[in-house]
XYZ file of C-alpha atoms in Angstrom:
390
model
C 6.226 23.811 3.785
C 6.469 23.844 -0.004
C 6.528 27.612 -0.518
C 8.950 30.312 0.628
C 7.424 33.014 2.838
C 10.654 33.909 4.646
C 12.570 35.640 1.852
C 12.118 39.412 1.799
C 12.032 41.089 -1.604
C 12.906 44.723 -1.003
C 10.752 47.096 -3.002
C 12.671 50.340 -2.797
C 12.591 52.377 -5.990
C 10.131 50.199 -7.916
C 7.047 52.338 -7.298
C 5.695 50.279 -4.380
C 3.243 52.706 -2.820
C 3.834 52.014 0.885
C 7.622 51.739 0.501
C 7.787 55.090 -1.277
C 5.475 56.696 1.291
C 7.663 55.427 4.138
C 10.780 56.891 2.535
C 9.077 60.242 2.029
C 8.216 60.341 5.727
C 11.796 59.568 6.751
C 14.418 59.584 3.966
C 17.164 58.692 6.461
C 15.691 55.307 7.419
C 18.055 52.348 7.773
C 17.968 50.006 4.757
C 16.431 47.076 6.654
C 13.160 48.822 7.581
C 9.972 47.409 6.032
C 6.565 49.186 6.073
C 3.442 47.642 7.661
C 0.781 49.921 6.202
C -0.982 49.417 2.850
C -2.657 46.012 2.539
C -0.454 44.183 0.085
C 2.009 41.442 0.994
C 5.758 41.240 1.408
C 5.630 37.649 0.130
C 6.859 36.498 -3.248
C 3.984 35.760 -5.598
C 2.763 32.208 -6.050
C 5.125 30.593 -8.584
C 2.153 29.060 -10.410
C 0.921 32.557 -11.277
C 4.359 33.836 -12.272
C 5.106 30.842 -14.488
C 1.623 30.926 -15.996
C 2.016 34.579 -17.000
C 5.440 33.875 -18.515
C 3.960 31.081 -20.619
C 1.068 33.305 -21.664
C 3.371 36.138 -22.728
C 5.330 33.812 -24.996
C 2.320 33.500 -27.325
C -0.097 36.298 -26.396
C -1.037 39.444 -28.257
C -1.981 42.046 -25.667
C -4.895 43.620 -27.489
C -8.357 44.387 -26.166
C -9.282 41.369 -24.094
C -12.428 40.129 -22.381
C -13.279 37.171 -20.152
C -12.995 33.705 -21.690
C -14.819 30.502 -20.832
C -11.652 29.393 -19.011
C -11.823 32.555 -16.918
C -15.445 31.967 -15.927
C -14.722 28.306 -15.107
C -11.775 29.297 -12.888
C -13.707 31.912 -10.913
C -16.886 29.864 -10.561
C -14.964 26.738 -9.562
C -13.002 28.620 -6.905
C -16.158 30.097 -5.401
C -17.845 26.686 -5.348
C -14.870 24.970 -3.693
C -14.030 27.678 -1.172
C -17.165 29.728 -0.505
C -20.158 27.510 -1.099
C -21.882 29.403 -3.891
C -21.918 29.221 -7.667
C -22.122 32.635 -9.349
C -23.897 32.689 -12.683
C -22.094 34.171 -15.679
C -24.746 36.845 -16.038
C -23.934 38.101 -12.512
C -20.306 38.913 -13.377
C -19.158 42.498 -13.703
C -15.375 42.892 -13.823
C -13.864 46.080 -12.429
C -10.287 47.324 -12.230
C -10.264 47.274 -8.428
C -12.824 47.275 -5.619
C -12.527 50.971 -4.716
C -13.241 52.177 -8.293
C -16.081 49.645 -8.369
C -17.644 51.015 -5.190
C -17.267 54.572 -6.426
C -19.184 53.803 -9.616
C -21.737 51.521 -7.975
C -22.641 54.157 -5.385
C -22.860 56.714 -8.169
C -25.258 54.479 -10.093
C -27.527 53.611 -7.166
C -27.808 56.927 -5.300
C -28.579 60.588 -5.707
C -26.565 63.389 -4.067
C -27.676 63.757 -0.461
C -28.624 60.099 0.005
C -27.325 58.366 3.106
C -24.873 55.444 2.869
C -24.196 53.464 6.049
C -20.818 52.091 7.148
C -19.623 50.381 10.344
C -16.779 52.355 11.896
C -13.904 52.046 12.480
C -13.712 50.804 8.899
C -11.582 50.950 5.751
C -11.167 54.664 5.125
C -11.808 54.500 1.370
C -15.477 53.718 2.066
C -15.923 57.244 3.382
C -14.011 58.678 0.420
C -16.143 56.989 -2.250
C -19.374 57.973 -0.476
C -18.334 61.602 -0.222
C -17.053 61.548 -3.821
C -20.635 60.852 -4.879
C -21.919 63.715 -2.677
C -23.726 61.281 -0.404
C -23.949 61.459 3.385
C -21.853 59.077 5.503
C -24.051 57.419 8.136
C -22.005 55.686 10.838
C -23.074 52.572 12.726
C -20.165 52.483 15.160
C -19.106 49.012 16.281
C -19.126 48.226 20.006
C -15.706 47.372 21.436
C -15.302 45.659 24.789
C -12.024 44.107 25.908
C -10.822 43.910 22.311
C -13.972 42.209 21.012
C -16.135 44.012 18.454
C -19.857 43.504 18.040
C -22.622 45.239 16.094
C -24.898 47.777 17.739
C -28.065 46.386 16.170
C -30.397 48.914 17.785
C -28.419 51.736 16.206
C -28.102 49.750 12.953
C -31.870 49.451 12.575
C -32.443 53.042 13.634
C -30.057 54.231 10.909
C -31.409 51.791 8.299
C -34.939 53.058 8.961
C -33.995 56.611 8.035
C -35.721 57.724 4.855
C -32.472 59.063 3.369
C -30.421 55.868 3.882
C -30.374 53.921 0.607
C -27.236 51.765 0.805
C -25.155 49.878 3.355
C -21.500 49.094 2.640
C -20.691 45.882 4.508
C -17.052 44.983 5.171
C -16.920 41.185 5.492
C -14.476 40.159 6.935
C -14.093 43.509 8.634
C -11.064 45.695 7.963
C -9.465 46.805 10.289
C -10.934 45.102 13.390
C -10.572 41.582 11.958
C -14.059 40.259 12.684
C -15.446 37.403 10.617
C -19.172 37.951 10.913
C -21.254 34.934 11.889
C -24.193 33.743 9.821
C -26.507 34.946 12.590
C -25.039 38.466 12.456
C -25.186 38.556 8.661
C -28.776 37.295 8.620
C -29.861 39.933 11.105
C -28.241 42.709 9.061
C -29.735 41.347 5.839
C -33.224 41.158 7.357
C -33.059 44.726 8.651
C -31.866 46.015 5.289
C -34.638 44.186 3.415
C -37.240 45.489 5.858
C -36.182 49.095 5.246
C -35.283 48.833 1.521
C -31.570 49.416 2.081
C -29.425 47.774 -0.608
C -26.219 46.010 0.548
C -22.833 46.504 -1.102
C -20.947 43.563 0.399
C -17.153 43.923 0.167
C -15.692 40.441 0.674
C -12.192 41.168 -0.650
C -10.540 39.495 2.391
C -12.812 36.431 2.261
C -10.038 33.876 1.703
C -7.945 35.158 4.614
C -9.716 33.350 7.438
C -7.790 32.138 10.469
C -8.205 28.583 11.840
C -11.333 28.168 13.924
C -13.391 30.700 11.979
C -15.613 30.452 8.917
C -16.473 33.167 6.432
C -20.059 33.183 5.156
C -20.685 34.951 1.872
C -23.995 36.729 1.389
C -24.365 34.599 -1.758
C -24.054 31.409 0.293
C -27.067 32.451 2.377
C -30.774 32.148 1.641
C -31.652 33.122 -1.933
C -34.173 35.692 -0.705
C -31.242 37.984 0.151
C -29.578 37.784 -3.268
C -31.803 40.372 -4.924
C -30.933 42.925 -2.235
C -27.152 42.690 -2.429
C -24.116 42.550 -4.629
C -20.858 40.928 -3.579
C -17.396 42.344 -4.316
C -14.593 39.788 -4.686
C -10.990 39.846 -5.813
C -7.878 37.674 -5.782
C -5.880 40.843 -5.074
C -5.454 40.388 -1.312
C -5.377 36.589 -1.368
C -2.673 36.194 -4.014
C -0.896 39.576 -3.704
C -2.151 40.792 -7.090
C -3.331 44.246 -6.017
C -1.188 45.922 -8.676
C -3.131 44.117 -11.416
C -6.402 45.692 -10.236
C -8.654 42.684 -10.838
C -12.039 42.254 -9.195
C -15.281 40.411 -9.880
C -18.529 41.922 -8.672
C -21.474 39.499 -8.555
C -24.835 41.220 -9.061
C -27.814 38.798 -9.027
C -30.535 41.410 -9.556
C -30.899 42.143 -13.280
C -32.337 45.627 -12.768
C -29.465 46.676 -10.506
C -26.973 45.106 -12.911
C -28.299 47.087 -15.871
C -28.375 50.332 -13.890
C -24.700 49.977 -12.885
C -23.628 48.884 -16.361
C -25.372 51.861 -17.949
C -23.790 54.256 -15.450
C -20.234 53.046 -15.944
C -20.560 52.689 -19.710
C -18.250 49.704 -20.126
C -14.993 48.509 -18.647
C -13.343 45.293 -17.548
C -9.843 43.996 -16.872
C -6.673 44.032 -18.913
C -5.262 40.965 -20.660
C -2.723 40.104 -17.929
C -5.287 40.579 -15.155
C -7.685 38.080 -16.705
C -4.935 35.467 -16.956
C -3.553 36.162 -13.473
C -7.020 35.609 -11.989
C -7.338 32.366 -13.918
C -3.923 31.067 -12.781
C -4.580 32.129 -9.182
C -7.920 30.375 -8.931
C -7.029 27.302 -11.026
C -3.466 26.609 -9.901
C -2.578 28.366 -6.657
C -4.842 27.138 -3.854
C -1.938 25.244 -2.288
C 0.035 28.480 -2.008
C -3.013 30.241 -0.550
C -3.482 27.650 2.190
C 0.187 27.743 3.221
C 0.138 31.551 3.202
C -2.888 31.688 5.522
C -1.196 29.237 7.909
C 1.948 31.383 7.899
C -0.028 34.570 8.595
C -1.792 32.822 11.477
C 1.609 31.944 12.947
C 2.615 35.593 12.582
C -0.542 36.586 14.463
C 0.303 34.167 17.271
C 3.873 35.482 17.399
C 2.718 39.108 17.783
C 0.126 38.275 20.447
C 2.613 36.218 22.460
C 5.292 38.896 22.136
C 2.955 41.623 23.358
C 1.733 39.526 26.287
C 5.305 38.817 27.406
C 7.079 42.085 26.633
C 4.463 44.825 26.126
C 1.326 43.876 28.085
C 0.074 47.466 27.972
C -0.479 46.987 24.198
C -3.168 44.487 23.243
C -4.508 43.056 20.001
C -8.069 42.353 18.957
C -8.576 38.766 17.855
C -7.684 38.666 14.156
C -10.345 36.255 12.950
C -9.788 37.234 9.324
C -7.647 39.435 7.030
C -3.884 39.731 7.579
C -4.271 43.063 9.393
C -3.936 43.040 13.171
C -5.614 45.803 15.173
C -3.475 46.961 18.092
C -4.789 48.949 21.065
C -2.199 51.458 22.323
C -4.582 53.546 24.407
C -3.019 52.485 27.712
C 0.162 54.288 26.686
C -1.804 57.515 27.127
C -0.390 59.219 24.042
C -1.841 61.851 21.771
C -2.137 60.937 18.092
C 0.979 62.990 17.379
C 2.966 61.362 20.185
C 1.871 57.893 19.088
C 3.035 58.620 15.549
C 6.342 59.937 16.930
C 6.843 56.773 18.994
C 6.126 54.413 16.124
C 7.689 56.148 13.151
C 10.645 57.999 14.637
C 11.561 55.783 17.581
C 10.480 52.259 16.574
C 10.628 52.775 12.790
C 7.214 51.151 12.451
C 5.182 52.595 9.585
C 1.645 51.316 10.045
C -1.835 52.814 9.567
C -2.993 55.060 12.408
C -6.354 54.015 13.799
C -7.980 57.437 13.523
C -8.006 57.266 9.698
C -10.648 54.509 9.979
C -13.158 56.815 11.664
C -14.981 56.781 14.995
C -13.569 54.316 17.492
C -10.169 54.142 15.814
C -8.358 56.680 17.991
C -5.441 55.168 19.895
C -5.247 52.065 17.676
C -2.860 51.011 14.898
C -3.405 48.617 12.008
C -0.357 46.473 11.268
C 0.068 44.283 8.193
C 1.214 40.749 9.125
C 1.740 39.499 5.549
C 5.509 39.597 5.792
C 8.442 37.319 6.695
C 8.507 36.563 10.418
C 12.027 37.875 10.898
C 10.773 41.286 9.689
C 7.954 41.186 12.237
C 10.284 40.064 15.038
C 12.690 42.926 14.400
C 9.802 45.436 14.414
C 8.389 44.141 17.701
C 11.819 44.346 19.303
C 12.208 47.941 18.122
C 8.767 48.739 19.538
C 9.665 47.208 22.912
C 12.838 49.286 23.090
C 11.038 52.478 22.085
C 8.359 52.003 24.743
C 10.982 51.336 27.410
C 12.765 54.547 26.505
C 9.550 56.569 26.443
């Protein structure tokens, strides 16, 4: 392996959100404890990005900056090579992060009181941005059976057919349950939404993080007839651990929708370093990305094997995509408070409690696997000891 994913860079005292949150919850934690919550990585950044930014800073003036031809070539080339579609320049709308993008897009495309559909349990910020815009959250709860999640299509169409439902926020791949939706599932959802005039906001931020044996299908790699009824949210933030640079590209094929969103937000874009980081990530760092995904897959296998051997009462849904494994602790029979006590105060595991993701999340935990394996091993051993002592 060419790249180093085993060295831990401790992020105490540098403003790292999840590290600071962990310390606030328990200031007396031992120094070797690492959080598993917020979805950024505990891996060193790709050296190609770091060196590229250093070179850029030697000659750059950090004034107002927009996308260059090199930027467009880098993004378009990456999408063509890795996702099978070629976004046109006139589709691009750069936002400082996916969540701010969704907040403004929903604001542009809805009126207060409109319904916006999500598939729970799902990334909790979806609910927040819908409610921020005074819209109604409409839940199409996923069906879980033996750790496998599927879509309740009867309920999906029933909700889509409601007169008040105007938008559907699709999480693809799905966070937190780890599903990589098949082309058949995506086509069925797209057809239902077109039939009932429900516009799709497709969040594909985890689209590069696909485990071996699975294939992500972008809505923009499907039949062109769906393009006018969707926009696709992308970012190198998860893939290359650039979340702090807040860089995302939203592709909006429909000109009318594009103009409506642009008018609503009144301008915007990325900062000078974000534009260059995206360019260096997509042009120079695919080798790092591929090794990182392989390493995360090995972490997934380690956790699943450890649980099967040492903690069979805790199971994991198949993590087809993302680097976030969804653990089922319901057989422990704990209340939410007792589960939090077990994890945070006994095992020193600071993850994301399942209930924050909405219906169907109770009794689960989302754990971030983008970390050195020795960190993961130590956490699993602490969990085993805590459960034994329970």
